[in-house]
Short mmCIF file of C-alpha atoms in Angstrom, two decimals:
data_model
loop_
_atom_site.label_atom_id
_atom_site.label_comp_id
_atom_site.label_asym_id
_atom_site.label_seq_id
_atom_site.Cartn_x
_atom_site.Cartn_y
_atom_site.Cartn_z
CA MET A 18 -0.20 0.13 -0.15
CA GLY A 19 1.38 3.50 -1.14
CA LYS A 20 1.21 6.89 0.66
CA LEU A 21 -1.95 7.91 -1.44
CA PHE A 22 -3.36 4.63 -3.04
CA GLY A 23 -5.11 2.27 0.26
CA THR A 24 -7.03 -0.79 -0.32
CA ASP A 25 -9.89 1.01 -2.61
CA GLY A 26 -8.04 3.86 -4.11
CA ILE A 27 -7.24 7.36 -2.67
CA ARG A 28 -9.83 8.56 -0.02
CA GLY A 29 -10.11 11.44 2.34
CA VAL A 30 -12.01 14.06 3.82
CA VAL A 31 -12.66 16.65 1.05
CA GLY A 32 -11.29 20.11 1.52
CA GLU A 33 -8.77 18.57 4.36
CA ASN A 34 -6.55 15.72 2.77
CA LEU A 35 -8.48 15.09 -0.29
CA THR A 36 -8.55 18.62 -2.28
CA ALA A 37 -9.35 19.88 -5.88
CA GLU A 38 -5.58 20.61 -6.28
CA MET A 39 -5.01 16.78 -5.55
CA ALA A 40 -7.39 15.61 -7.95
CA PHE A 41 -6.14 17.93 -10.73
CA ARG A 42 -2.65 16.03 -10.29
CA VAL A 43 -4.23 12.62 -10.07
CA GLY A 44 -5.81 13.27 -13.35
CA GLN A 45 -2.56 14.76 -14.73
CA ALA A 46 -0.52 11.35 -13.44
CA VAL A 47 -2.90 8.72 -14.61
CA ALA A 48 -3.05 10.47 -18.27
CA CYS A 49 0.70 10.64 -18.43
CA VAL A 50 1.35 7.04 -17.02
CA LEU A 51 -1.05 6.00 -19.70
CA ALA A 52 0.59 8.03 -22.24
CA GLU A 53 3.70 6.34 -21.61
CA ASP A 54 2.49 2.87 -21.85
CA SER A 55 0.43 3.32 -25.03
CA GLY A 56 2.66 6.10 -26.87
CA GLN A 57 -0.59 7.77 -27.71
CA ARG A 58 -3.19 10.21 -26.32
CA PRO A 59 -5.20 8.12 -23.55
CA VAL A 60 -8.88 8.03 -23.10
CA ILE A 61 -10.49 8.07 -19.86
CA LEU A 62 -13.88 7.47 -18.74
CA ILE A 63 -15.23 9.29 -15.39
CA GLY A 64 -18.12 8.36 -13.24
CA LYS A 65 -19.19 9.47 -9.91
CA ASP A 66 -21.74 9.11 -7.24
CA THR A 67 -23.92 11.79 -5.38
CA ARG A 68 -21.72 13.58 -2.72
CA ILE A 69 -21.53 17.39 -2.93
CA SER A 70 -18.10 17.30 -3.42
CA SER A 71 -17.99 14.82 -6.55
CA ASP A 72 -18.95 17.63 -8.98
CA MET A 73 -16.02 19.61 -7.77
CA LEU A 74 -13.83 17.01 -7.93
CA GLU A 75 -14.65 15.75 -11.60
CA SER A 76 -14.08 19.13 -12.87
CA ALA A 77 -10.46 19.29 -11.56
CA LEU A 78 -9.81 15.71 -12.42
CA MET A 79 -10.76 16.37 -16.07
CA ALA A 80 -9.14 19.81 -16.16
CA GLY A 81 -5.97 17.71 -14.91
CA ILE A 82 -6.19 14.83 -17.61
CA CYS A 83 -6.99 17.57 -20.41
CA SER A 84 -4.11 19.54 -19.40
CA VAL A 85 -1.61 16.79 -20.30
CA GLY A 86 -3.27 15.98 -23.27
CA GLY A 87 -5.67 12.98 -22.13
CA ASP A 88 -9.49 13.08 -23.51
CA VAL A 89 -12.37 12.40 -21.02
CA LYS A 90 -15.62 10.79 -21.38
CA PRO A 91 -17.70 11.81 -18.46
CA VAL A 92 -20.65 9.51 -17.85
CA GLY A 93 -22.20 11.35 -14.75
CA THR A 94 -23.79 9.87 -11.57
CA ILE A 95 -23.54 6.03 -11.87
CA PRO A 96 -22.32 2.92 -9.91
CA THR A 97 -18.60 2.26 -9.66
CA PRO A 98 -19.02 -1.26 -11.31
CA ALA A 99 -20.77 0.48 -14.50
CA VAL A 100 -17.44 2.43 -15.14
CA ALA A 101 -15.54 -0.85 -14.96
CA TYR A 102 -18.03 -2.15 -17.55
CA LEU A 103 -18.30 1.03 -19.82
CA ALA A 104 -14.40 1.38 -19.95
CA ARG A 105 -14.00 -1.89 -21.39
CA GLN A 106 -17.40 -1.41 -23.90
CA GLU A 107 -15.75 1.82 -24.86
CA GLY A 108 -12.18 0.63 -25.67
CA ALA A 109 -11.05 3.53 -23.00
CA ASP A 110 -7.56 3.39 -21.38
CA ALA A 111 -8.90 3.67 -18.06
CA GLY A 112 -12.23 4.52 -16.13
CA ILE A 113 -12.01 6.58 -13.18
CA VAL A 114 -14.99 6.75 -10.11
CA LEU A 115 -15.30 9.53 -7.80
CA SER A 116 -16.71 8.00 -4.54
CA ALA A 117 -16.05 7.12 -0.82
CA SER A 118 -18.18 3.91 -1.25
CA HIS A 119 -20.22 3.65 2.19
CA ASN A 120 -18.28 6.48 3.97
CA PRO A 121 -20.24 9.67 4.89
CA TYR A 122 -20.57 12.46 2.52
CA GLU A 123 -17.81 14.55 3.64
CA HIS A 124 -15.71 11.69 2.43
CA ASN A 125 -14.72 11.00 -1.10
CA GLY A 126 -12.15 9.00 -3.40
CA ILE A 127 -10.72 8.17 -6.49
CA LYS A 128 -10.64 4.85 -7.81
CA VAL A 129 -9.17 3.92 -10.85
CA PHE A 130 -9.77 0.85 -13.29
CA SER A 131 -7.52 -0.26 -16.21
CA GLY A 132 -9.18 -0.29 -19.30
CA GLN A 133 -9.93 -4.13 -19.15
CA GLY A 134 -12.24 -3.16 -16.16
CA TYR A 135 -9.92 -4.45 -13.33
CA LYS A 136 -8.33 -2.23 -10.58
CA LEU A 137 -4.75 -1.06 -11.17
CA SER A 138 -1.56 -3.33 -10.08
CA ASP A 139 0.61 -1.97 -7.55
CA ALA A 140 3.28 -1.47 -9.72
CA VAL A 141 1.28 0.96 -12.02
CA GLU A 142 -0.33 2.90 -8.92
CA ALA A 143 2.92 3.04 -7.58
CA ARG A 144 4.15 4.93 -10.98
CA ILE A 145 0.95 7.40 -10.46
CA GLU A 146 1.49 7.95 -6.97
CA GLU A 147 5.45 8.86 -7.61
CA LYS A 148 4.20 11.64 -10.33
CA ILE A 149 1.78 12.84 -7.99
CA LEU A 150 4.02 13.20 -5.19
CA SER A 151 6.92 14.46 -7.14
CA PRO A 152 8.14 18.14 -7.17
CA GLU A 153 8.79 17.81 -11.06
CA PRO A 154 5.65 19.56 -12.77
CA MET A 155 4.03 16.95 -15.36
CA LYS A 156 4.23 18.37 -19.10
CA LEU A 157 1.26 20.60 -20.08
CA ARG A 158 0.36 20.34 -23.60
CA THR A 159 -0.91 23.53 -25.58
CA ARG A 160 -2.53 24.19 -28.72
CA GLY A 161 -4.31 20.93 -30.66
CA GLU A 162 -2.62 18.64 -28.28
CA ILE A 163 -5.04 19.92 -25.34
CA GLY A 164 -7.33 17.22 -24.49
CA ARG A 165 -10.72 17.35 -25.26
CA ARG A 166 -14.30 16.63 -23.33
CA TYR A 167 -16.58 14.10 -25.26
CA HIS A 168 -20.40 15.06 -24.72
CA GLY A 169 -23.36 12.69 -25.26
CA MET A 170 -22.52 9.97 -22.97
CA ARG A 171 -26.08 9.66 -21.81
CA GLN A 172 -26.75 6.17 -23.71
CA LEU A 173 -23.68 4.77 -21.93
CA LYS A 174 -25.68 4.58 -18.56
CA ARG A 175 -28.61 2.86 -20.82
CA ASP A 176 -25.88 0.48 -22.08
CA TYR A 177 -25.06 -0.53 -18.63
CA ILE A 178 -28.41 -1.16 -17.41
CA ASP A 179 -29.06 -3.13 -20.46
CA PHE A 180 -26.34 -5.22 -19.44
CA VAL A 181 -26.84 -5.60 -15.69
CA ALA A 182 -30.65 -6.62 -16.83
CA SER A 183 -29.23 -9.20 -19.58
CA THR A 184 -27.52 -11.21 -16.47
CA VAL A 185 -30.78 -13.01 -15.41
CA GLU A 186 -33.22 -14.73 -17.44
CA SER A 187 -35.90 -14.94 -14.92
CA ASP A 188 -38.44 -12.09 -14.91
CA LEU A 189 -39.02 -12.38 -11.32
CA SER A 190 -42.74 -12.49 -11.49
CA GLY A 191 -44.36 -12.95 -8.00
CA LEU A 192 -41.96 -11.14 -5.55
CA ARG A 193 -42.44 -8.08 -4.18
CA ILE A 194 -39.27 -6.15 -3.55
CA LEU A 195 -38.14 -3.07 -1.51
CA VAL A 196 -35.00 -1.45 -2.94
CA ASP A 197 -33.09 0.89 -0.72
CA CYS A 198 -30.76 3.11 -3.07
CA ALA A 199 -28.65 4.97 -0.02
CA ASN A 200 -29.27 8.14 -2.03
CA GLY A 201 -26.43 7.39 -3.95
CA ALA A 202 -25.46 6.22 -7.10
CA ALA A 203 -28.19 3.41 -7.56
CA SER A 204 -30.60 6.10 -7.33
CA ALA A 205 -29.52 6.73 -11.04
CA THR A 206 -30.09 3.26 -12.48
CA ALA A 207 -31.94 1.06 -9.76
CA PRO A 208 -35.46 2.24 -10.75
CA GLU A 209 -34.95 1.70 -14.60
CA LEU A 210 -33.14 -1.77 -14.11
CA PHE A 211 -36.03 -2.99 -11.65
CA GLY A 212 -38.53 -1.71 -14.02
CA ARG A 213 -37.29 -4.10 -16.61
CA PHE A 214 -38.81 -6.99 -14.51
CA ARG A 215 -42.52 -8.12 -13.69
CA ALA A 216 -41.84 -7.89 -9.95
CA HIS A 217 -43.37 -5.33 -7.93
CA THR A 218 -40.48 -3.09 -6.94
CA ASP A 219 -40.63 -0.08 -4.53
CA PHE A 220 -37.85 2.28 -3.67
CA LEU A 221 -36.58 4.03 -0.55
CA HIS A 222 -33.77 6.38 -0.17
CA ARG A 223 -33.62 7.48 -3.97
CA ASP A 224 -33.37 11.24 -3.56
CA PRO A 225 -29.81 12.09 -3.04
CA ASP A 226 -29.16 15.80 -2.11
CA GLY A 227 -25.35 15.95 -1.84
CA VAL A 228 -25.16 15.24 1.93
CA ASN A 229 -27.57 12.42 2.48
CA ILE A 230 -25.71 9.57 0.93
CA ASN A 231 -25.54 6.57 3.06
CA HIS A 232 -27.34 8.58 6.16
CA ARG A 233 -29.08 6.19 8.02
CA CYS A 234 -29.98 4.11 4.98
CA GLY A 235 -28.25 1.59 2.44
CA SER A 236 -25.88 -1.36 2.98
CA THR A 237 -24.52 0.04 6.17
CA HIS A 238 -27.72 1.02 8.19
CA LEU A 239 -30.29 -1.41 7.41
CA GLU A 240 -32.93 -0.86 9.99
CA ASP A 241 -35.18 1.33 8.15
CA LEU A 242 -35.37 -1.16 5.18
CA ALA A 243 -35.95 -3.86 7.64
CA GLN A 244 -39.00 -2.04 9.39
CA GLN A 245 -40.21 -0.95 6.14
CA VAL A 246 -39.93 -4.47 4.67
CA VAL A 247 -42.17 -5.90 7.30
CA ARG A 248 -44.46 -3.51 7.42
CA GLY A 249 -45.34 -3.55 4.04
CA GLY A 250 -45.38 -7.15 3.80
CA TYR A 251 -42.58 -7.53 0.94
CA ASP A 252 -40.91 -10.84 -0.03
CA VAL A 253 -37.33 -9.28 0.49
CA GLY A 254 -35.43 -6.06 0.68
CA VAL A 255 -32.45 -4.95 -1.21
CA ALA A 256 -29.83 -2.44 0.03
CA PHE A 257 -27.13 -0.77 -1.69
CA ASP A 258 -23.99 1.45 -0.70
CA GLY A 259 -23.19 4.90 -1.82
CA ASP A 260 -21.63 3.79 -4.95
CA ALA A 261 -23.92 0.30 -5.59
CA ASP A 262 -20.77 -1.87 -5.47
CA ARG A 263 -22.06 -3.89 -2.73
CA CYS A 264 -25.84 -5.10 -2.17
CA LEU A 265 -27.02 -6.71 1.28
CA LEU A 266 -30.58 -7.99 1.82
CA VAL A 267 -33.32 -8.57 4.28
CA ASP A 268 -35.72 -11.12 4.22
CA GLU A 269 -39.59 -10.75 4.87
CA THR A 270 -38.86 -10.98 8.83
CA GLY A 271 -36.52 -8.42 8.52
CA GLY A 272 -33.55 -10.56 9.16
CA ILE A 273 -30.34 -9.46 7.30
CA ILE A 274 -28.99 -11.56 4.45
CA ASP A 275 -25.34 -10.58 4.57
CA GLY A 276 -22.61 -11.67 2.02
CA ASP A 277 -21.86 -14.61 3.56
CA LYS A 278 -25.42 -15.82 2.97
CA VAL A 279 -25.54 -14.54 -0.47
CA MET A 280 -22.35 -16.49 -1.58
CA ALA A 281 -23.97 -19.76 0.16
CA VAL A 282 -27.49 -19.45 -1.76
CA CYS A 283 -25.70 -18.13 -4.99
CA GLY A 284 -23.09 -20.63 -4.76
CA ALA A 285 -25.22 -23.67 -4.26
CA ASP A 286 -27.21 -22.86 -7.14
CA LEU A 287 -24.06 -22.58 -9.44
CA LYS A 288 -23.17 -25.90 -8.12
CA ARG A 289 -26.49 -27.25 -8.84
CA ARG A 290 -26.27 -25.95 -12.42
CA GLY A 291 -22.84 -27.37 -12.89
CA GLU A 292 -21.18 -23.80 -12.97
CA LEU A 293 -19.21 -23.82 -9.77
CA ILE A 294 -15.61 -24.14 -11.44
CA GLY A 295 -13.27 -25.66 -9.08
CA ASN A 296 -16.23 -26.57 -6.67
CA THR A 297 -15.24 -23.39 -4.66
CA ILE A 298 -16.37 -20.56 -3.15
CA VAL A 299 -13.75 -17.53 -2.29
CA ALA A 300 -14.50 -15.45 0.73
CA THR A 301 -12.24 -13.51 3.19
CA VAL A 302 -10.80 -13.91 7.03
CA MET A 303 -13.88 -11.85 8.08
CA SER A 304 -16.38 -14.44 6.88
CA ASN A 305 -18.32 -16.02 9.63
CA LEU A 306 -17.68 -19.47 10.67
CA GLY A 307 -21.23 -20.33 9.56
CA LEU A 308 -20.08 -19.86 5.99
CA HIS A 309 -17.47 -22.44 6.92
CA GLU A 310 -20.07 -24.85 7.80
CA PHE A 311 -22.60 -24.46 5.10
CA CYS A 312 -19.58 -25.36 2.90
CA ARG A 313 -18.36 -28.46 4.75
CA ASN A 314 -22.21 -29.53 4.72
CA GLU A 315 -22.67 -28.71 0.90
CA GLY A 316 -18.98 -30.36 0.09
CA ILE A 317 -18.03 -26.92 -1.52
CA ASP A 318 -14.09 -25.81 -0.86
CA LEU A 319 -14.02 -22.55 0.93
CA VAL A 320 -10.60 -20.58 0.33
CA CYS A 321 -10.23 -17.09 2.31
CA THR A 322 -7.94 -14.52 1.46
CA ALA A 323 -7.05 -11.28 3.43
CA VAL A 324 -9.81 -8.56 3.59
CA GLY A 325 -10.67 -6.61 0.33
CA ASP A 326 -12.60 -7.52 -2.69
CA ARG A 327 -9.19 -6.96 -4.79
CA ASN A 328 -7.47 -9.93 -2.70
CA VAL A 329 -10.79 -12.08 -3.39
CA LEU A 330 -10.58 -11.13 -7.07
CA GLU A 331 -6.86 -12.15 -7.62
CA GLU A 332 -7.62 -15.59 -5.92
CA MET A 333 -10.46 -16.01 -8.30
CA LEU A 334 -8.55 -14.94 -11.28
CA ARG A 335 -5.74 -17.03 -10.28
CA HIS A 336 -7.94 -20.44 -10.53
CA ASP A 337 -10.79 -19.53 -12.75
CA TYR A 338 -13.10 -19.73 -9.65
CA ARG A 339 -16.62 -18.13 -10.27
CA ILE A 340 -18.03 -16.91 -7.12
CA GLY A 341 -16.48 -14.90 -4.16
CA GLY A 342 -16.95 -11.76 -1.98
CA GLU A 343 -16.99 -10.12 1.36
CA GLN A 344 -19.54 -10.67 4.03
CA SER A 345 -19.70 -6.79 4.03
CA GLY A 346 -21.79 -7.31 0.33
CA HIS A 347 -19.02 -7.10 -2.28
CA THR A 348 -19.88 -10.34 -4.27
CA ILE A 349 -17.90 -10.90 -7.38
CA PHE A 350 -19.55 -13.25 -10.35
CA THR A 351 -16.61 -13.55 -12.62
CA ALA A 352 -18.48 -15.01 -15.66
CA LEU A 353 -20.58 -11.78 -15.54
CA GLU A 354 -17.97 -8.95 -14.24
CA THR A 355 -14.50 -7.86 -13.41
CA THR A 356 -15.51 -6.60 -10.04
CA GLY A 357 -18.24 -6.76 -7.62
CA ASP A 358 -21.52 -5.21 -8.74
CA GLY A 359 -24.36 -4.58 -6.08
CA GLU A 360 -27.47 -4.72 -8.87
CA VAL A 361 -25.63 -7.82 -10.65
CA THR A 362 -25.72 -9.58 -6.89
CA ALA A 363 -29.33 -8.48 -6.39
CA LEU A 364 -30.60 -10.01 -9.42
CA GLN A 365 -28.66 -13.44 -9.05
CA PHE A 366 -30.09 -13.76 -5.49
CA LEU A 367 -33.52 -12.64 -6.59
CA ARG A 368 -33.50 -14.96 -9.41
CA VAL A 369 -32.85 -17.86 -7.11
CA LEU A 370 -35.30 -16.53 -4.74
CA ALA A 371 -38.05 -16.52 -7.38
CA GLU A 372 -37.16 -19.68 -8.90
CA SER A 373 -37.19 -21.73 -5.56
CA GLY A 374 -40.44 -20.62 -4.42
CA LYS A 375 -39.30 -20.24 -0.95
CA LYS A 376 -39.35 -17.66 1.63
CA ALA A 377 -36.28 -15.42 1.95
CA SER A 378 -35.45 -16.57 5.40
CA VAL A 379 -35.70 -20.11 4.64
CA LEU A 380 -33.66 -19.90 1.41
CA ALA A 381 -31.15 -17.81 3.81
CA SER A 382 -31.29 -20.53 6.59
CA VAL A 383 -28.87 -22.91 4.70
CA CYS A 384 -25.87 -20.73 5.71
CA PRO A 385 -26.12 -20.34 9.86
CA THR A 386 -24.57 -17.50 11.48
CA TYR A 387 -22.51 -17.53 14.66
CA PRO A 388 -22.42 -14.54 16.91
CA GLN A 389 -20.18 -12.05 15.52
CA VAL A 390 -19.13 -8.81 16.95
CA LEU A 391 -17.06 -5.94 15.02
CA LEU A 392 -15.82 -3.03 16.73
CA ASN A 393 -14.16 -0.20 15.12
CA VAL A 394 -11.53 1.74 17.13
CA GLU A 395 -10.71 5.34 16.04
CA VAL A 396 -6.83 5.97 15.81
CA PRO A 397 -4.84 9.05 15.24
CA HIS A 398 -4.57 10.10 11.56
CA SER A 399 -0.82 10.55 11.76
CA GLY A 400 1.28 8.18 9.78
CA GLY A 401 2.81 4.85 11.47
CA VAL A 402 0.15 4.65 14.18
CA LYS A 403 -1.85 2.04 12.72
CA GLU A 404 1.18 -0.09 11.81
CA ALA A 405 2.67 0.51 15.56
CA ILE A 406 -0.54 -0.54 17.12
CA MET A 407 -0.72 -3.72 15.15
CA ALA A 408 3.05 -4.18 16.04
CA SER A 409 2.52 -3.93 19.86
CA ASP A 410 3.72 -6.78 22.20
CA ILE A 411 0.77 -5.57 24.42
CA LEU A 412 -1.70 -6.31 21.84
CA ALA A 413 -0.56 -9.45 20.93
CA GLN A 414 -0.53 -10.56 24.29
CA ALA A 415 -4.01 -9.48 24.70
CA ILE A 416 -5.20 -11.35 21.66
CA ARG A 417 -3.58 -14.63 23.06
CA VAL A 418 -5.43 -14.07 25.97
CA GLU A 419 -8.85 -13.73 24.70
CA GLU A 420 -8.00 -16.85 21.93
CA GLU A 421 -7.25 -19.14 24.75
CA LYS A 422 -10.58 -18.26 26.57
CA LEU A 423 -12.68 -18.80 23.55
CA GLY A 424 -10.87 -22.14 22.45
CA ASP A 425 -11.73 -23.73 19.20
CA SER A 426 -15.23 -22.71 19.27
CA GLY A 427 -14.47 -19.05 18.45
CA ARG A 428 -11.94 -16.61 16.53
CA ILE A 429 -10.58 -13.42 16.71
CA LEU A 430 -9.21 -10.76 13.87
CA VAL A 431 -7.50 -7.40 14.46
CA ARG A 432 -6.76 -5.26 11.50
CA PRO A 433 -6.01 -1.85 10.17
CA SER A 434 -8.62 -0.53 7.98
CA GLY A 435 -7.45 0.25 4.51
CA THR A 436 -9.26 3.43 3.94
CA GLU A 437 -9.88 4.72 7.59
CA ALA A 438 -8.10 5.59 10.45
CA LEU A 439 -9.58 2.79 12.36
CA ILE A 440 -8.48 -0.63 14.04
CA ARG A 441 -11.16 -2.99 13.49
CA VAL A 442 -11.90 -5.86 16.12
CA MET A 443 -13.84 -8.84 15.10
CA ALA A 444 -14.88 -11.70 17.50
CA GLU A 445 -16.80 -14.95 17.21
CA ALA A 446 -18.04 -17.05 19.80
CA LYS A 447 -20.91 -19.27 20.87
CA THR A 448 -22.71 -16.78 22.56
CA GLU A 449 -23.06 -13.08 21.47
CA ALA A 450 -22.28 -11.95 25.26
CA GLU A 451 -18.84 -13.86 24.91
CA ALA A 452 -18.10 -12.39 21.52
CA ARG A 453 -18.90 -9.07 22.91
CA ASN A 454 -16.79 -9.12 26.01
CA CYS A 455 -13.93 -10.66 23.69
CA ALA A 456 -13.98 -7.79 21.39
CA GLN A 457 -14.95 -4.76 23.80
CA SER A 458 -11.70 -5.99 25.79
CA LEU A 459 -9.19 -6.09 22.80
CA ALA A 460 -10.83 -2.60 21.81
CA ASP A 461 -9.92 -1.03 25.44
CA THR A 462 -6.56 -2.47 25.04
CA ILE A 463 -5.99 -0.82 21.80
CA LYS A 464 -7.55 2.66 23.04
CA SER A 465 -4.79 2.33 26.14
CA LEU A 466 -1.97 2.34 23.80
CA LYS A 467 0.17 5.40 23.38
CA PHE A 468 1.93 6.23 20.34
#
């Protein structure tokens, strides 16, 4: 991980550590690296979510790209995976997304995809970062060498919706669905997408105003969706995050269907259809012990990677596996896309639900959930603090003590966030009380450390 690029691009609070000047230099650096590799004028596609800062950062980013001779295709407000898909469709050299995903509105981020729709390699990110941080100015173009902005990109959003709708053959008839757009990018695509099917679909939180993205809604705040699903007698609720690359669901009782359960349901369906290549699901170390139990019972191999959809995807591509993801809602279907896509995930699950004739709660019950507690401990933003905490002998000893208490019936994972100034503490145990006591004890230890 570099000084600027984290596990999911460049992130920060806009106006503090993510500025218009930074976006301008990122645009310059990306265009310069692409031009060096191709030897010609690069074309870069740009999408954004609904944050109040996205327009400002988009303008700065485009100015930076054009200043060094790159061309820009802005597609407006659109989900992150749409940019990956459209970059491939349009033959662009790269796709850039302005979004901070599930984070509050004051945050934003810059994520770059290659022209093949994959996140950039560490080596390419390092070259871009070196140019951004270098005191040497990047060569400005003049006259006819200045880059241009392409107009008339509205059809591209429809192309993406056409693609997502084509990933399932079912018309989803008979289902009553409630969709939470998180006041984010899904607000621009989900209504038209779900309108293509015969299911009855209503929507929540689809009126973004720049500051309400992810605010008490979406995949990180399922309470309102769960209540409305039960109150309205819906069969299932669907929740996206701010940039719609994640999808979580709730069943007809308001129970949460997390990424582990989605992978279990869809993975079992792929196996029934003979499409689970390698007989494997790829998850991360954060996945619940219940997913491990499900895979044992179903005779499916489970491979766990480090946290991050990038790590999951790398493992999937290495062995041609077809489904993988994270408990938090990133689910990747490599037969369909190059990255996680919340709307594709929703349709895959809803197809299985419609064809099964079962209640969503029954369908998802094949994957049990062990009590799991996740606590986020805020740490200083200054460099090196997260690393020092993770290297602490005091923390290591505290983890050993708690692991001995849990024995073989639980587990602990303590890790630094790749995008925020947080240390994440996760504990699983036989009971929620045991898990909570364990997680709280470790969180208190972290808070007591001084660096």
